[in-house]
Amino acid sequence: MRLDKMIGNAGLDTRKNIKRMAKKGAIRVNGEIVKDTSIKVDPNKDEVYYMDIFVDYFENIYLMMNKPSGYLSATEDPEPTVIDLLDDFYQNLDLSIGGRLDKDTTGLLLLSTDGKFIHRVTSPNSNIFKTYEVETRDKIDPSLVEIFEKGVYIKEDDYTARPAKLKILEDKKAIVKVSEGKFHLVKRLFSNNGNEVVSLKRLAIGELFLDSHLDYGEYRELSEKEVDLFRA
Ligand code: URA
């Protein structure tokens, strides 16, 4: 792993500052001052100090799950939660959920020990579009494409939603993209326009797509490349 990444991941400073401070001799690897932050270190073997602080390396865990219906996106609840679907090793970690889904919603759910990552995934300021496949009770009126694009007034919250993208696939099937995580948002976009969502599945968060090899209730760790999709 790169030296600047190891120090940055420990939350001690920004990559830019780490590089600047390195030039002033602020980094020691196994007792030696190192000024080049691009060198590779082994976090499990090499002893790294940044401004005399020991860099305590902890590898964060990032998971994607294909959430089944009937489970809560919560870490603790008397009802079954997505955590119950994990092996013991993962259940014992302090995982947070990035972008909760309703109990009856299925599809891509992210879980991680990395609070900053979860914040980036969920914060409306990140402006990350979430993509859903929707099935509705009634035929989807084509006029909704423009109505969604303008921003739907959500009466339950007395709030106008941000522009959402609607692509109608079949009479009662569509793809919807929203950039906020408001409670029941996709369902309310339709219910506030006289229709009803009968099935909802999240296919993607930003550029990260649900792995088609994952069955409902299955999960896997993200690759480094996938985690990097959410770095600023
Ligand atoms: N919008 C909803 O209505 N429900 C979800 O679970 C996610 C988005």
Coordinates of C-alpha atoms and ligand atoms in Angstrom, one line a residue:
M1 CA 0.0 0.0 0.0
R2 CA 1.2 3.5 -0.7
L3 CA 2.5 5.3 2.3
D4 CA 0.3 8.4 1.9
K5 CA -2.8 6.1 1.6
M6 CA -1.9 4.3 4.8
I7 CA -1.6 7.6 6.7
G8 CA -4.7 9.1 5.0
N9 CA -6.8 6.0 5.7
A10 CA -6.0 6.3 9.4
G11 CA -7.7 9.8 9.2
L12 CA -4.6 11.6 10.4
D13 CA -4.5 14.2 7.6
T14 CA -5.4 14.9 4.0
R15 CA -3.2 13.4 1.2
K16 CA -2.1 16.9 0.2
N17 CA -0.9 17.8 3.7
I18 CA 0.7 14.5 4.2
K19 CA 2.8 15.1 1.1
R20 CA 3.7 18.6 2.2
M21 CA 4.6 17.5 5.8
A22 CA 6.6 14.6 4.4
K23 CA 9.0 17.0 2.8
K24 CA 9.6 18.5 6.2
G25 CA 10.6 15.2 7.6
A26 CA 7.3 14.4 9.5
I27 CA 7.1 10.7 8.5
R28 CA 9.2 7.9 9.9
V29 CA 9.1 4.3 8.5
N30 CA 10.9 1.8 10.8
G31 CA 12.8 4.7 12.4
E32 CA 14.0 6.2 9.1
I33 CA 12.7 9.6 7.8
V34 CA 10.9 9.1 4.5
K35 CA 10.1 12.1 2.2
D36 CA 8.6 10.3 -0.7
T37 CA 5.0 9.5 0.2
S38 CA 4.4 7.3 -2.9
I39 CA 6.6 4.5 -1.7
K40 CA 5.0 1.2 -0.8
V41 CA 4.7 0.0 2.8
D42 CA 3.3 -3.2 4.3
P43 CA 0.8 -1.9 7.0
N44 CA 1.0 -5.2 8.9
K45 CA 4.8 -5.1 9.2
D46 CA 6.2 -1.6 8.8
E47 CA 6.0 0.8 11.7
V48 CA 4.9 4.2 10.5
Y49 CA 4.8 7.4 12.5
Y50 CA 3.3 10.7 11.2
M51 CA 4.2 13.8 13.2
D52 CA 5.3 11.4 16.0
I53 CA 1.9 9.7 16.1
F54 CA 1.9 6.0 15.5
V55 CA -0.2 5.2 12.5
D56 CA -2.6 2.5 13.8
Y57 CA -3.6 0.7 10.6
F58 CA -7.1 -0.7 10.5
E59 CA -8.5 -2.1 7.3
N60 CA -12.0 -0.9 6.7
I61 CA -14.6 -3.3 5.4
Y62 CA -16.9 -2.4 2.5
L63 CA -19.8 -4.7 1.5
M64 CA -22.4 -4.7 -1.2
M65 CA -25.5 -6.8 -0.5
N66 CA -28.5 -7.7 -2.7
K67 CA -31.1 -6.9 0.0
P68 CA -34.1 -9.2 0.0
S69 CA -37.6 -8.0 0.8
G70 CA -38.7 -8.4 4.5
Y71 CA -35.5 -7.2 6.2
L72 CA -34.9 -3.8 7.8
S73 CA -32.0 -1.6 6.8
A74 CA -31.0 -1.2 10.4
T75 CA -28.2 -2.5 12.6
E76 CA -30.3 -3.3 15.7
D77 CA -34.0 -4.1 15.8
P78 CA -36.2 -6.9 17.2
E79 CA -37.3 -7.5 13.6
P80 CA -35.0 -9.2 11.1
T81 CA -32.3 -6.8 9.8
V82 CA -29.8 -7.0 7.0
I83 CA -27.1 -7.6 9.6
D84 CA -28.8 -11.0 10.4
L85 CA -27.9 -12.1 6.8
L86 CA -24.1 -11.7 7.4
D87 CA -21.6 -14.3 8.6
D88 CA -20.5 -14.0 12.3
F89 CA -17.2 -12.3 11.3
Y90 CA -19.1 -9.4 9.6
Q91 CA -21.8 -9.3 12.3
N92 CA -19.2 -8.5 14.9
L93 CA -18.0 -5.5 13.1
D94 CA -19.3 -2.0 13.7
L95 CA -21.0 -1.6 10.3
S96 CA -23.1 1.3 9.2
I97 CA -25.5 1.3 6.3
G98 CA -25.2 3.6 3.3
G99 CA -28.5 4.6 1.9
R100 CA -31.3 2.7 3.7
L101 CA -33.9 0.8 1.8
D102 CA -37.5 0.2 2.9
K103 CA -38.3 -3.2 4.3
D104 CA -40.1 -4.3 1.1
T105 CA -37.4 -2.7 -1.2
T106 CA -34.7 -5.0 -2.7
G107 CA -31.4 -4.5 -4.3
L108 CA -28.1 -2.7 -3.8
L109 CA -27.2 -1.9 -0.2
L110 CA -23.8 -0.8 1.0
L111 CA -22.4 -1.5 4.5
S112 CA -19.1 -0.3 5.8
T113 CA -17.0 0.3 8.9
D114 CA -15.7 3.5 7.2
G115 CA -17.9 6.4 8.4
K116 CA -16.5 8.8 5.9
F117 CA -17.4 6.5 3.0
I118 CA -21.0 6.1 4.4
H119 CA -21.3 9.8 4.7
R120 CA -20.2 10.3 1.1
V121 CA -22.7 7.7 -0.1
T122 CA -25.6 9.2 1.8
S123 CA -25.0 13.0 1.9
P124 CA -27.3 14.9 -0.5
N125 CA -24.3 17.2 -1.0
S126 CA -22.5 14.4 -2.8
N127 CA -25.2 14.6 -5.5
I128 CA -24.9 10.9 -6.2
F129 CA -27.8 9.5 -8.3
K130 CA -29.4 6.3 -7.1
T131 CA -31.0 4.1 -9.8
Y132 CA -34.2 2.1 -9.1
E133 CA -36.2 -0.3 -11.2
V134 CA -39.9 0.4 -10.4
E135 CA -43.1 -1.5 -11.1
T136 CA -46.3 0.3 -10.7
R137 CA -50.0 -0.5 -10.1
D138 CA -51.3 1.5 -13.1
K139 CA -49.9 2.4 -16.5
I140 CA -47.2 5.1 -16.2
D141 CA -48.3 8.3 -17.8
P142 CA -45.6 9.6 -20.2
S143 CA -46.2 13.1 -18.9
L144 CA -44.5 12.0 -15.7
V145 CA -41.1 12.2 -17.4
E146 CA -41.4 16.0 -17.5
I147 CA -43.1 16.3 -14.1
F148 CA -40.3 14.3 -12.4
E149 CA -37.7 16.4 -14.2
K150 CA -39.2 19.6 -12.9
G151 CA -39.4 18.3 -9.3
V152 CA -42.4 16.7 -7.7
Y153 CA -44.2 18.4 -4.7
I154 CA -44.3 15.8 -1.9
K155 CA -47.3 16.6 0.2
E156 CA -46.3 14.4 3.1
D157 CA -43.1 16.5 3.7
D158 CA -44.4 19.8 2.3
Y159 CA -41.3 19.7 0.1
T160 CA -40.4 19.8 -3.6
A161 CA -38.1 17.0 -4.6
R162 CA -35.0 17.5 -6.6
P163 CA -35.3 16.8 -10.4
A164 CA -35.6 13.0 -10.9
K165 CA -35.1 11.1 -14.1
L166 CA -37.7 8.7 -15.4
K167 CA -37.3 6.2 -18.2
I168 CA -40.4 4.2 -19.1
L169 CA -39.5 0.7 -20.1
E170 CA -43.0 -0.9 -20.3
D171 CA -46.6 0.2 -19.4
K172 CA -46.0 -0.4 -15.7
K173 CA -42.2 -0.6 -15.5
A174 CA -39.6 2.1 -15.4
I175 CA -36.1 3.2 -14.3
V176 CA -36.0 6.1 -11.9
K177 CA -32.9 8.1 -10.8
V178 CA -32.9 10.3 -7.7
S179 CA -30.1 12.2 -6.0
E180 CA -31.6 12.3 -2.5
G181 CA -32.3 9.7 0.1
K182 CA -35.6 11.1 1.5
F183 CA -37.9 8.6 3.2
H184 CA -40.1 6.7 0.7
L185 CA -39.0 9.2 -2.0
V186 CA -39.5 7.0 -5.1
K187 CA -42.8 5.7 -3.8
R188 CA -44.0 9.2 -3.1
L189 CA -42.9 10.5 -6.5
F190 CA -45.6 8.1 -7.9
S191 CA -48.2 8.3 -5.2
N192 CA -48.2 12.1 -5.4
N193 CA -49.1 11.6 -9.1
G194 CA -52.0 9.2 -8.6
N195 CA -50.1 5.9 -9.2
E196 CA -48.5 3.4 -6.8
V197 CA -45.2 1.6 -6.6
V198 CA -45.8 -2.2 -6.2
S199 CA -42.2 -3.3 -6.5
L200 CA -38.9 -1.4 -6.0
K201 CA -35.3 -2.5 -6.6
R202 CA -32.2 -0.4 -6.4
L203 CA -29.8 -1.2 -9.3
A204 CA -27.0 1.3 -8.7
I205 CA -25.6 4.0 -6.5
G206 CA -23.7 6.4 -8.7
E207 CA -21.5 4.3 -11.0
L208 CA -21.6 1.3 -8.7
F209 CA -24.0 -1.4 -10.0
L210 CA -25.4 -4.3 -8.1
D211 CA -23.4 -7.4 -8.9
S212 CA -25.7 -9.6 -11.0
H213 CA -24.0 -12.7 -9.5
L214 CA -25.5 -11.9 -6.0
D215 CA -28.7 -13.6 -5.2
Y216 CA -31.1 -12.0 -2.7
G217 CA -29.5 -12.0 0.7
E218 CA -26.0 -12.6 -0.7
Y219 CA -23.2 -10.1 -0.3
R220 CA -19.5 -9.5 -1.1
E221 CA -16.7 -7.1 -0.3
L222 CA -16.1 -4.2 -2.7
S223 CA -12.9 -4.1 -4.7
E224 CA -10.5 -1.1 -4.1
K225 CA -11.6 0.3 -7.5
E226 CA -15.3 0.2 -6.4
V227 CA -14.5 1.9 -3.1
D228 CA -12.6 4.6 -5.1
L229 CA -15.7 5.4 -7.0
F230 CA -16.8 7.3 -3.9
R231 CA -13.6 9.1 -3.1
A232 CA -13.7 12.9 -3.5
Ligands
URA1 N1 -37.5 5.2 -2.3 C1 -38.4 4.5 -1.7 O1 -39.6 4.9 -1.7 N2 -38.1 3.5 -1.0 C2 -36.8 3.0 -0.9 O2 -36.5 2.0 -0.2 C3 -35.8 3.7 -1.6 C4 -36.2 4.8 -2.3

